[in-house]
Amino acid sequence: MTSAQSVDSKPSGVNNSDNANVANTATIPSNYARIIGRELALNIRDIPKLLQFTSLNTKQFMQEETRLTAQQQIQILHNGLYLSEHEDFGLRLGQRLTPSTHGAMGFLANSSPNLLIALQAFQAFLPTRISFARLKLRIEADTVICLVQFDVALSPTIHRVLSEICAVIFYECAEFIVGRPVTEASLYFSHVKPNYSHYYADYLPGTYSFAANDLKVSIPLSVCEIPNASANQEGYLLAMQQCELMLAQLNPQTPSDLYQIQKIMLSHPLSELNEASVAAALFVSKRTLARKLKQNNSSFRDLRDNILSKQASSYLRDSELSVDAIASLLNYHDSANFRRAFKRWFGMTPSDYRKEQSDPS
């Protein structure tokens, strides 16, 4: 058990300004923090202990639309480690983070044709879930190497816990796709061997070692190319489109206020977002949010319509879903409302748009 204290996640490295933005931008889904609370079996009255030094209150913590900064997420992880009675806290937490907790990215990985393509999905879209973590892939001869890096400075203890979480998530995902435990994989932890290392075998089916230069895993390419029996092409394509839309408008050159608002909207189901929830995620009032958007010649409705219109057109072009199904997917409870909105966006009905896009002439 570590001591309860404030964790300062000041970034280190050459891109200090970019990393500082990562540490202080609220984009991380709050469900990860709530899973920590469930792992600890906390009662509602105990939540403030988990939120110590984060400036969050229990009401914000319990709201699905709340987004956390990297600094807040790391502090909550540190607090959780302090509150836990289990040495293998990181391993236990990793086991709770099932693919469904990762939203569209998790669905994309599970429906991927094979493990290699699933890992490529994590590499591309991890920033939409955990803003301060990156996955790098490379293929050397007949081996796939996955390197995990963190963009904020971490204490050795938190780095170890995050490494354990990542390791368990990898094996859980790999086992689902391959259809069996991936014993051929080799994990290299950069932390020193902990005194509870005997627990690792309960969670990690492959080999592992400690005190490596980097946190990485190596997997035979042949294993990564085993077909996923649960692959779903249409589901994969739809999840890919959703994940791509989450990144499409996140241009670092965009004014910072608009960038943060777009990132929150793109990383969360639009049906569950309104001006109040986005303002809460940014820890500002609705009036302040409206003013920030007006300064960028935009509005909440403009941003929301822009995202919805791109999703709708993508589904019509790249899937065979019916117009009613697409309306439902975009949370239009009345498909007539969706058709009216679509005509306002594109000047034609969804059926005419699909016909025009499919006409080779």
Short mmCIF file of C-alpha atoms in Angstrom, two decimals:
data_model
loop_
_atom_site.label_atom_id
_atom_site.label_comp_id
_atom_site.label_asym_id
_atom_site.label_seq_id
_atom_site.Cartn_x
_atom_site.Cartn_y
_atom_site.Cartn_z
CA MET A 1 0.00 0.00 0.00
CA THR A 2 1.32 3.43 -0.96
CA SER A 3 0.83 6.62 0.97
CA ALA A 4 -2.15 8.86 0.22
CA GLN A 5 -0.83 11.98 -1.46
CA SER A 6 -1.35 14.23 -4.44
CA VAL A 7 0.20 12.87 -7.63
CA ASP A 8 1.74 15.52 -9.85
CA SER A 9 1.78 14.18 -13.41
CA LYS A 10 3.95 16.93 -14.84
CA PRO A 11 5.10 15.77 -18.25
CA SER A 12 8.70 15.10 -19.14
CA GLY A 13 10.44 14.84 -22.50
CA VAL A 14 10.96 17.09 -25.47
CA ASN A 15 7.33 18.01 -26.22
CA ASN A 16 6.47 19.56 -22.88
CA SER A 17 3.72 21.86 -24.20
CA ASP A 18 1.97 19.04 -26.07
CA ASN A 19 2.28 16.69 -23.11
CA ALA A 20 0.97 19.34 -20.74
CA ASN A 21 -2.11 19.65 -22.94
CA VAL A 22 -2.54 15.86 -22.76
CA ALA A 23 -2.28 15.92 -18.97
CA ASN A 24 -4.80 18.73 -18.51
CA THR A 25 -7.43 18.07 -21.20
CA ALA A 26 -10.55 16.26 -19.97
CA THR A 27 -11.13 13.50 -22.54
CA ILE A 28 -10.84 10.20 -20.61
CA PRO A 29 -14.19 8.43 -20.07
CA SER A 30 -15.14 8.35 -16.40
CA ASN A 31 -16.24 4.71 -16.58
CA TYR A 32 -12.60 3.67 -16.02
CA ALA A 33 -12.59 5.51 -12.70
CA ARG A 34 -15.91 3.96 -11.68
CA ILE A 35 -14.53 0.50 -12.44
CA ILE A 36 -11.76 1.25 -9.93
CA GLY A 37 -14.50 2.07 -7.41
CA ARG A 38 -16.24 -1.22 -8.14
CA GLU A 39 -12.99 -3.17 -7.77
CA LEU A 40 -12.62 -1.58 -4.34
CA ALA A 41 -16.29 -2.34 -3.49
CA LEU A 42 -16.77 1.25 -2.35
CA ASN A 43 -20.03 2.60 -1.01
CA ILE A 44 -21.27 5.97 -2.25
CA ARG A 45 -20.10 7.62 0.99
CA ASP A 46 -16.57 6.32 0.35
CA ILE A 47 -16.25 7.87 -3.12
CA PRO A 48 -14.62 11.09 -1.81
CA LYS A 49 -11.65 9.00 -0.67
CA LEU A 50 -11.14 7.83 -4.24
CA LEU A 51 -11.48 11.39 -5.55
CA GLN A 52 -9.04 12.99 -3.11
CA PHE A 53 -6.83 15.67 -4.77
CA THR A 54 -8.79 15.55 -8.07
CA SER A 55 -11.19 18.51 -7.55
CA LEU A 56 -14.02 16.15 -8.59
CA ASN A 57 -17.10 15.58 -6.47
CA THR A 58 -19.23 12.45 -6.14
CA LYS A 59 -21.97 13.77 -8.43
CA GLN A 60 -19.50 14.41 -11.25
CA PHE A 61 -17.90 11.01 -10.68
CA MET A 62 -21.24 9.22 -11.02
CA GLN A 63 -22.23 10.96 -14.25
CA GLU A 64 -21.55 8.93 -17.38
CA GLU A 65 -20.79 12.02 -19.44
CA THR A 66 -18.02 13.28 -17.14
CA ARG A 67 -14.55 13.26 -18.69
CA LEU A 68 -11.29 13.21 -16.74
CA THR A 69 -7.89 14.68 -17.41
CA ALA A 70 -4.86 12.40 -17.43
CA GLN A 71 -3.80 13.95 -14.14
CA GLN A 72 -7.17 13.18 -12.54
CA GLN A 73 -7.20 9.61 -13.85
CA ILE A 74 -3.70 8.96 -12.55
CA GLN A 75 -4.58 10.46 -9.16
CA ILE A 76 -7.65 8.22 -8.91
CA LEU A 77 -5.51 5.20 -9.76
CA HIS A 78 -3.04 6.22 -7.07
CA ASN A 79 -5.86 6.67 -4.54
CA GLY A 80 -7.31 3.31 -5.50
CA LEU A 81 -3.98 1.62 -4.94
CA TYR A 82 -3.80 3.21 -1.51
CA LEU A 83 -7.32 2.03 -0.64
CA SER A 84 -6.88 -1.50 -1.96
CA GLU A 85 -6.03 -4.44 0.28
CA HIS A 86 -4.64 -6.43 -2.64
CA GLU A 87 -1.03 -6.37 -3.78
CA ASP A 88 -2.14 -7.50 -7.24
CA PHE A 89 -4.46 -4.50 -7.60
CA GLY A 90 -3.27 -3.66 -11.12
CA LEU A 91 -3.74 -7.22 -12.34
CA ARG A 92 -7.20 -7.44 -10.79
CA LEU A 93 -8.19 -4.12 -12.31
CA GLY A 94 -6.97 -5.18 -15.74
CA GLN A 95 -9.22 -8.22 -15.58
CA ARG A 96 -12.23 -5.96 -15.00
CA LEU A 97 -11.50 -3.90 -18.12
CA THR A 98 -13.35 -6.05 -20.62
CA PRO A 99 -13.56 -4.94 -24.30
CA SER A 100 -17.00 -3.40 -23.71
CA THR A 101 -15.44 -0.86 -21.34
CA HIS A 102 -13.40 0.53 -24.25
CA GLY A 103 -16.44 1.57 -26.30
CA ALA A 104 -16.23 1.48 -30.09
CA MET A 105 -12.50 0.73 -29.93
CA GLY A 106 -13.14 -2.43 -27.92
CA PHE A 107 -15.90 -3.53 -30.27
CA LEU A 108 -13.60 -2.88 -33.22
CA ALA A 109 -10.87 -5.06 -31.72
CA ASN A 110 -13.23 -7.94 -30.92
CA SER A 111 -14.75 -7.94 -34.40
CA SER A 112 -11.36 -7.70 -36.17
CA PRO A 113 -10.38 -10.45 -38.64
CA ASN A 114 -7.33 -11.37 -36.57
CA LEU A 115 -5.14 -10.26 -33.67
CA LEU A 116 -2.76 -8.23 -35.82
CA ILE A 117 -5.58 -6.08 -37.16
CA ALA A 118 -7.00 -5.73 -33.64
CA LEU A 119 -3.63 -4.48 -32.39
CA GLN A 120 -3.53 -2.01 -35.28
CA ALA A 121 -6.94 -0.76 -34.13
CA PHE A 122 -5.60 -0.19 -30.61
CA GLN A 123 -2.57 1.60 -32.06
CA ALA A 124 -4.73 3.93 -34.13
CA PHE A 125 -7.53 4.69 -31.67
CA LEU A 126 -6.08 4.34 -28.17
CA PRO A 127 -5.92 8.16 -27.82
CA THR A 128 -9.72 8.31 -28.03
CA ARG A 129 -9.91 6.38 -24.74
CA ILE A 130 -6.68 7.00 -22.82
CA SER A 131 -5.11 10.25 -23.94
CA PHE A 132 -1.71 9.68 -22.35
CA ALA A 133 -0.95 6.16 -23.64
CA ARG A 134 0.38 5.08 -27.03
CA LEU A 135 0.91 1.72 -28.69
CA LYS A 136 3.60 1.27 -31.35
CA LEU A 137 3.72 -1.80 -33.56
CA ARG A 138 6.49 -3.20 -35.68
CA ILE A 139 7.12 -6.52 -37.37
CA GLU A 140 10.58 -8.05 -37.09
CA ALA A 141 11.07 -11.22 -39.16
CA ASP A 142 8.22 -13.47 -37.97
CA THR A 143 7.45 -11.56 -34.76
CA VAL A 144 5.08 -8.70 -33.95
CA ILE A 145 6.45 -6.28 -31.35
CA CYS A 146 4.03 -4.08 -29.39
CA LEU A 147 5.63 -1.21 -27.48
CA VAL A 148 3.55 0.70 -24.90
CA GLN A 149 4.54 4.25 -23.96
CA PHE A 150 3.04 6.87 -21.64
CA ASP A 151 3.14 10.58 -22.46
CA VAL A 152 3.12 11.89 -18.89
CA ALA A 153 5.62 11.40 -16.10
CA LEU A 154 4.60 8.57 -13.78
CA SER A 155 5.88 7.37 -10.44
CA PRO A 156 7.44 3.87 -10.57
CA THR A 157 4.46 2.51 -8.64
CA ILE A 158 1.82 3.91 -11.01
CA HIS A 159 3.89 2.89 -14.03
CA ARG A 160 3.99 -0.66 -12.67
CA VAL A 161 0.23 -0.74 -12.06
CA LEU A 162 -0.56 0.64 -15.53
CA SER A 163 1.82 -1.89 -17.05
CA GLU A 164 0.00 -4.71 -15.28
CA ILE A 165 -3.36 -3.39 -16.47
CA CYS A 166 -2.13 -3.20 -20.07
CA ALA A 167 -0.70 -6.73 -19.88
CA VAL A 168 -3.95 -8.29 -18.68
CA ILE A 169 -6.01 -6.34 -21.25
CA PHE A 170 -3.72 -7.65 -24.01
CA TYR A 171 -4.06 -11.28 -22.97
CA GLU A 172 -7.83 -11.03 -22.50
CA CYS A 173 -8.25 -9.50 -25.95
CA ALA A 174 -5.82 -11.96 -27.56
CA GLU A 175 -7.56 -14.97 -26.03
CA PHE A 176 -10.96 -13.83 -27.31
CA ILE A 177 -9.67 -13.38 -30.87
CA VAL A 178 -7.39 -16.42 -31.10
CA GLY A 179 -9.83 -18.63 -29.22
CA ARG A 180 -7.38 -19.85 -26.59
CA PRO A 181 -4.75 -18.47 -24.18
CA VAL A 182 -1.84 -17.02 -26.15
CA THR A 183 0.99 -18.85 -24.41
CA GLU A 184 3.41 -17.98 -27.22
CA ALA A 185 3.53 -14.29 -26.27
CA SER A 186 6.42 -12.86 -24.26
CA LEU A 187 5.97 -9.82 -22.01
CA TYR A 188 8.80 -7.52 -21.01
CA PHE A 189 8.06 -5.28 -18.03
CA SER A 190 10.28 -2.27 -17.42
CA HIS A 191 9.67 -2.33 -13.66
CA VAL A 192 11.68 -4.46 -11.27
CA LYS A 193 10.27 -7.76 -10.11
CA PRO A 194 7.69 -7.02 -7.38
CA ASN A 195 7.49 -9.05 -4.20
CA TYR A 196 4.05 -10.32 -5.26
CA SER A 197 5.24 -11.56 -8.68
CA HIS A 198 3.90 -15.04 -7.91
CA TYR A 199 0.42 -13.66 -8.73
CA TYR A 200 1.42 -12.91 -12.33
CA ALA A 201 1.01 -16.52 -13.43
CA ASP A 202 -2.68 -16.35 -12.45
CA TYR A 203 -3.30 -13.64 -15.03
CA LEU A 204 -0.61 -13.96 -17.72
CA PRO A 205 -0.45 -17.22 -19.70
CA GLY A 206 2.74 -16.37 -21.59
CA THR A 207 6.28 -15.78 -20.40
CA TYR A 208 7.29 -12.52 -18.74
CA SER A 209 10.41 -10.85 -17.44
CA PHE A 210 11.29 -7.70 -15.53
CA ALA A 211 13.66 -4.70 -15.63
CA ALA A 212 13.54 -4.44 -19.42
CA ASN A 213 14.30 -1.18 -21.21
CA ASP A 214 10.70 -0.80 -22.37
CA LEU A 215 7.23 -2.16 -21.70
CA LYS A 216 6.56 -4.43 -24.67
CA VAL A 217 5.12 -7.73 -25.80
CA SER A 218 6.28 -9.95 -28.65
CA ILE A 219 3.95 -12.39 -30.41
CA PRO A 220 4.68 -14.77 -33.29
CA LEU A 221 3.24 -13.37 -36.50
CA SER A 222 1.62 -16.73 -37.20
CA VAL A 223 -0.45 -16.39 -34.01
CA CYS A 224 -1.44 -12.83 -34.91
CA GLU A 225 -2.78 -14.07 -38.25
CA ILE A 226 -5.05 -16.80 -36.84
CA PRO A 227 -8.59 -15.97 -38.07
CA ASN A 228 -10.99 -14.63 -35.47
CA ALA A 229 -13.96 -16.99 -35.31
CA SER A 230 -16.07 -14.13 -33.90
CA ALA A 231 -15.11 -11.64 -36.62
CA ASN A 232 -18.01 -9.60 -37.93
CA GLN A 233 -17.28 -7.68 -41.08
CA GLU A 234 -20.22 -5.29 -40.97
CA GLY A 235 -19.75 -4.66 -37.26
CA TYR A 236 -16.04 -4.15 -37.82
CA LEU A 237 -16.63 -1.61 -40.59
CA LEU A 238 -19.19 0.32 -38.59
CA ALA A 239 -16.95 0.39 -35.51
CA MET A 240 -14.03 1.49 -37.68
CA GLN A 241 -16.07 4.36 -39.07
CA GLN A 242 -17.10 5.45 -35.60
CA CYS A 243 -13.52 5.33 -34.35
CA GLU A 244 -12.26 7.22 -37.38
CA LEU A 245 -14.87 9.90 -36.82
CA MET A 246 -13.61 10.25 -33.27
CA LEU A 247 -10.23 11.22 -34.65
CA ALA A 248 -11.16 12.94 -37.89
CA GLN A 249 -11.78 16.40 -36.44
CA LEU A 250 -9.15 16.31 -33.71
CA ASN A 251 -6.68 18.62 -35.38
CA PRO A 252 -4.06 20.02 -32.96
CA GLN A 253 -4.07 23.21 -35.00
CA THR A 254 -7.71 23.82 -34.16
CA PRO A 255 -8.22 26.46 -31.44
CA SER A 256 -7.81 24.70 -28.11
CA ASP A 257 -11.34 25.37 -26.80
CA LEU A 258 -12.97 23.96 -29.91
CA TYR A 259 -10.50 21.05 -29.93
CA GLN A 260 -11.48 20.01 -26.41
CA ILE A 261 -15.21 20.29 -27.10
CA GLN A 262 -14.96 18.27 -30.31
CA LYS A 263 -12.86 15.61 -28.64
CA ILE A 264 -15.43 15.12 -25.89
CA MET A 265 -18.28 14.94 -28.40
CA LEU A 266 -16.43 12.52 -30.67
CA SER A 267 -15.43 10.17 -27.88
CA HIS A 268 -18.93 9.70 -26.48
CA PRO A 269 -22.34 8.64 -27.87
CA LEU A 270 -23.95 11.84 -29.07
CA SER A 271 -27.34 10.69 -27.84
CA GLU A 272 -26.07 10.98 -24.28
CA LEU A 273 -24.59 14.44 -24.72
CA ASN A 274 -26.19 17.83 -24.35
CA GLU A 275 -24.79 21.29 -23.71
CA ALA A 276 -24.98 20.82 -19.95
CA SER A 277 -23.06 17.53 -19.97
CA VAL A 278 -20.32 18.85 -22.28
CA ALA A 279 -20.00 21.95 -20.10
CA ALA A 280 -19.72 19.72 -17.02
CA ALA A 281 -16.99 17.66 -18.68
CA LEU A 282 -15.06 20.89 -19.27
CA PHE A 283 -15.91 22.14 -15.76
CA VAL A 284 -17.49 25.33 -17.12
CA SER A 285 -21.04 26.69 -17.20
CA LYS A 286 -23.37 26.33 -20.20
CA ARG A 287 -23.04 30.06 -20.77
CA THR A 288 -19.24 29.84 -20.85
CA LEU A 289 -19.43 26.88 -23.25
CA ALA A 290 -21.73 28.82 -25.58
CA ARG A 291 -19.36 31.80 -25.46
CA LYS A 292 -16.32 29.63 -26.30
CA LEU A 293 -18.16 28.16 -29.27
CA LYS A 294 -19.37 31.57 -30.45
CA GLN A 295 -15.77 32.83 -30.35
CA ASN A 296 -14.98 30.07 -32.84
CA ASN A 297 -17.99 30.94 -35.02
CA SER A 298 -19.77 27.74 -34.01
CA SER A 299 -22.47 26.39 -31.72
CA PHE A 300 -23.26 23.15 -29.94
CA ARG A 301 -25.91 22.32 -32.55
CA ASP A 302 -23.50 23.06 -35.43
CA LEU A 303 -20.86 20.70 -34.02
CA ARG A 304 -23.40 18.00 -33.23
CA ASP A 305 -25.00 18.23 -36.68
CA ASN A 306 -21.59 18.10 -38.35
CA ILE A 307 -20.68 14.88 -36.54
CA LEU A 308 -24.10 13.27 -37.06
CA SER A 309 -24.17 14.14 -40.75
CA LYS A 310 -20.76 12.56 -41.31
CA GLN A 311 -21.78 9.42 -39.45
CA ALA A 312 -25.05 9.20 -41.37
CA SER A 313 -23.43 9.65 -44.79
CA SER A 314 -20.74 7.12 -43.90
CA TYR A 315 -23.30 4.48 -42.92
CA LEU A 316 -25.30 5.08 -46.11
CA ARG A 317 -22.21 4.80 -48.33
CA ASP A 318 -20.40 1.93 -46.67
CA SER A 319 -23.06 -0.35 -45.20
CA GLU A 320 -26.27 -2.05 -46.30
CA LEU A 321 -28.16 -1.01 -43.19
CA SER A 322 -31.66 0.26 -43.79
CA VAL A 323 -32.43 3.95 -43.30
CA ASP A 324 -34.54 3.04 -40.27
CA ALA A 325 -31.62 1.06 -38.77
CA ILE A 326 -29.24 3.98 -39.33
CA ALA A 327 -31.72 6.34 -37.72
CA SER A 328 -31.90 4.03 -34.70
CA LEU A 329 -28.10 3.71 -34.61
CA LEU A 330 -27.84 7.50 -34.43
CA ASN A 331 -30.53 7.51 -31.71
CA TYR A 332 -33.33 9.04 -33.72
CA HIS A 333 -36.31 7.36 -32.11
CA ASP A 334 -38.47 8.50 -35.02
CA SER A 335 -36.94 7.78 -38.43
CA ALA A 336 -39.01 10.61 -39.91
CA ASN A 337 -37.03 13.07 -37.78
CA PHE A 338 -33.80 11.54 -39.09
CA ARG A 339 -35.00 11.91 -42.69
CA ARG A 340 -35.88 15.57 -42.11
CA ALA A 341 -32.48 16.24 -40.50
CA PHE A 342 -30.69 14.46 -43.34
CA LYS A 343 -32.52 16.51 -45.96
CA ARG A 344 -31.54 19.66 -44.09
CA TRP A 345 -27.88 18.55 -44.13
CA PHE A 346 -27.61 17.32 -47.71
CA GLY A 347 -30.62 18.69 -49.57
CA MET A 348 -31.90 15.20 -50.41
CA THR A 349 -33.40 12.18 -48.71
CA PRO A 350 -31.18 9.37 -47.32
CA SER A 351 -32.47 6.99 -50.02
CA ASP A 352 -31.62 9.45 -52.79
CA TYR A 353 -28.19 10.05 -51.26
CA ARG A 354 -27.44 6.31 -51.16
CA LYS A 355 -28.61 5.90 -54.77
CA GLU A 356 -26.43 8.82 -55.88
CA GLN A 357 -23.37 7.44 -54.06
CA SER A 358 -23.82 3.97 -55.55
CA ASP A 359 -24.45 5.21 -59.11
CA PRO A 360 -21.18 4.62 -61.03
CA SER A 361 -22.01 7.41 -63.43
#
